[in-house]
């Protein structure tokens, strides 16, 4: 049983997740005088957000460059293929393989 399965069982909810990941440079800082908030900005952040929004429930979607880094570190990735990414056009994206993929 995964942590998400346990949360769903105990809360009587049906939470589902999709995750988008990108890597690269970011700018980080605190904004706001009355209610300071820490935030990050950059194209890297925008693309990571798009990896999430055009992703698939239960899967981790990454950019091609991020997949290369992950595979070099020993992770397995499946090519999703050309994917329309809002504001970016067509990008080749990958799904990171996890032990839970068979359940999807």
Coordinates of C-alpha atoms in Angstrom, one line a residue:
X1 CA 0.0 0.0 0.0
X2 CA 1.3 3.4 -0.9
X3 CA 1.1 6.5 1.3
X4 CA -1.5 7.9 -1.1
X5 CA -3.6 4.7 -0.8
X6 CA -3.5 5.0 3.0
X7 CA -4.5 8.7 2.9
X8 CA -7.4 7.8 0.6
X9 CA -8.5 5.0 2.8
X10 CA -8.4 6.9 6.0
X11 CA -9.9 10.2 4.7
X12 CA -12.6 8.6 2.5
X13 CA -11.3 10.7 -0.4
X14 CA -9.9 9.8 -3.8
X15 CA -6.8 11.9 -4.1
X16 CA -4.9 11.4 -7.3
X17 CA -1.5 13.0 -8.3
X18 CA 0.3 14.0 -11.4
X19 CA 3.8 15.4 -11.2
X20 CA 5.8 17.6 -13.7
X21 CA 9.5 18.1 -13.3
X22 CA 12.1 20.2 -15.2
X23 CA 15.5 21.3 -14.1
X24 CA 17.6 24.4 -14.8
X25 CA 18.4 27.9 -13.4
X26 CA 15.9 29.8 -11.3
X27 CA 15.7 33.1 -9.6
X28 CA 14.5 32.9 -6.0
X29 CA 13.5 35.6 -3.5
X30 CA 11.0 37.0 -1.0
X31 CA 8.3 39.2 -2.4
X32 CA 5.7 41.3 -0.5
X33 CA 6.1 43.8 2.3
X34 CA 2.9 43.1 4.2
X35 CA 2.8 39.4 3.7
X36 CA 6.3 38.2 2.6
X37 CA 6.3 35.0 0.5
X38 CA 9.3 33.1 -0.9
X39 CA 8.9 32.3 -4.6
X40 CA 10.9 31.1 -7.6
X41 CA 10.7 32.4 -11.2
X42 CA 12.2 31.4 -14.5
X43 CA 11.4 29.5 -17.8
X44 CA 12.5 26.4 -15.9
X45 CA 9.7 26.9 -13.4
X46 CA 7.2 27.6 -16.2
X47 CA 8.1 24.5 -18.1
X48 CA 7.9 22.3 -14.9
X49 CA 4.4 23.7 -14.4
X50 CA 3.5 22.8 -17.9
X51 CA 4.9 19.3 -17.5
X52 CA 2.4 19.0 -14.6
X53 CA -0.6 20.5 -16.4
X54 CA -0.3 18.4 -19.5
X55 CA 0.7 15.3 -17.6
X56 CA -1.2 12.1 -16.9
X57 CA -2.8 11.3 -13.5
X58 CA -0.6 8.9 -11.5
X59 CA 2.5 9.6 -13.6
X60 CA 5.7 11.7 -13.3
X61 CA 6.3 13.6 -16.6
X62 CA 9.6 15.3 -17.3
X63 CA 11.3 17.1 -20.2
X64 CA 13.7 15.4 -22.5
X65 CA 16.8 17.0 -20.9
X66 CA 15.6 16.1 -17.4
X67 CA 15.0 12.5 -18.6
X68 CA 18.6 12.3 -19.8
X69 CA 19.9 13.5 -16.4
X70 CA 17.6 11.0 -14.6
X71 CA 18.6 8.1 -16.9
X72 CA 22.3 8.9 -16.3
X73 CA 21.6 8.6 -12.6
X74 CA 20.0 5.2 -13.0
X75 CA 16.3 6.0 -13.4
X76 CA 14.2 4.5 -16.2
X77 CA 12.1 6.7 -18.4
X78 CA 9.6 5.9 -21.1
X79 CA 9.4 8.3 -24.0
X80 CA 5.8 9.7 -24.2
X81 CA 6.7 11.3 -27.5
X82 CA 5.8 14.7 -29.0
X83 CA 3.5 16.5 -26.6
X84 CA 1.8 19.8 -27.1
X85 CA 2.9 22.1 -24.2
X86 CA 0.9 25.3 -23.9
X87 CA 3.1 28.3 -24.6
X88 CA 6.1 26.1 -25.7
X89 CA 4.8 24.2 -28.7
X90 CA 5.6 20.5 -29.2
X91 CA 8.2 19.1 -26.8
X92 CA 9.4 15.5 -26.5
X93 CA 8.4 14.4 -23.0
X94 CA 9.1 11.3 -20.9
X95 CA 7.4 9.4 -18.0
X96 CA 9.6 8.4 -15.2
X97 CA 9.1 4.7 -14.5
X98 CA 8.0 3.9 -10.9
X99 CA 7.1 0.7 -9.1
X100 CA 3.5 1.8 -9.2
X101 CA 3.2 2.1 -13.0
X102 CA 1.5 -1.3 -13.3
X103 CA -1.4 -0.1 -11.2
X104 CA -2.3 2.7 -13.5

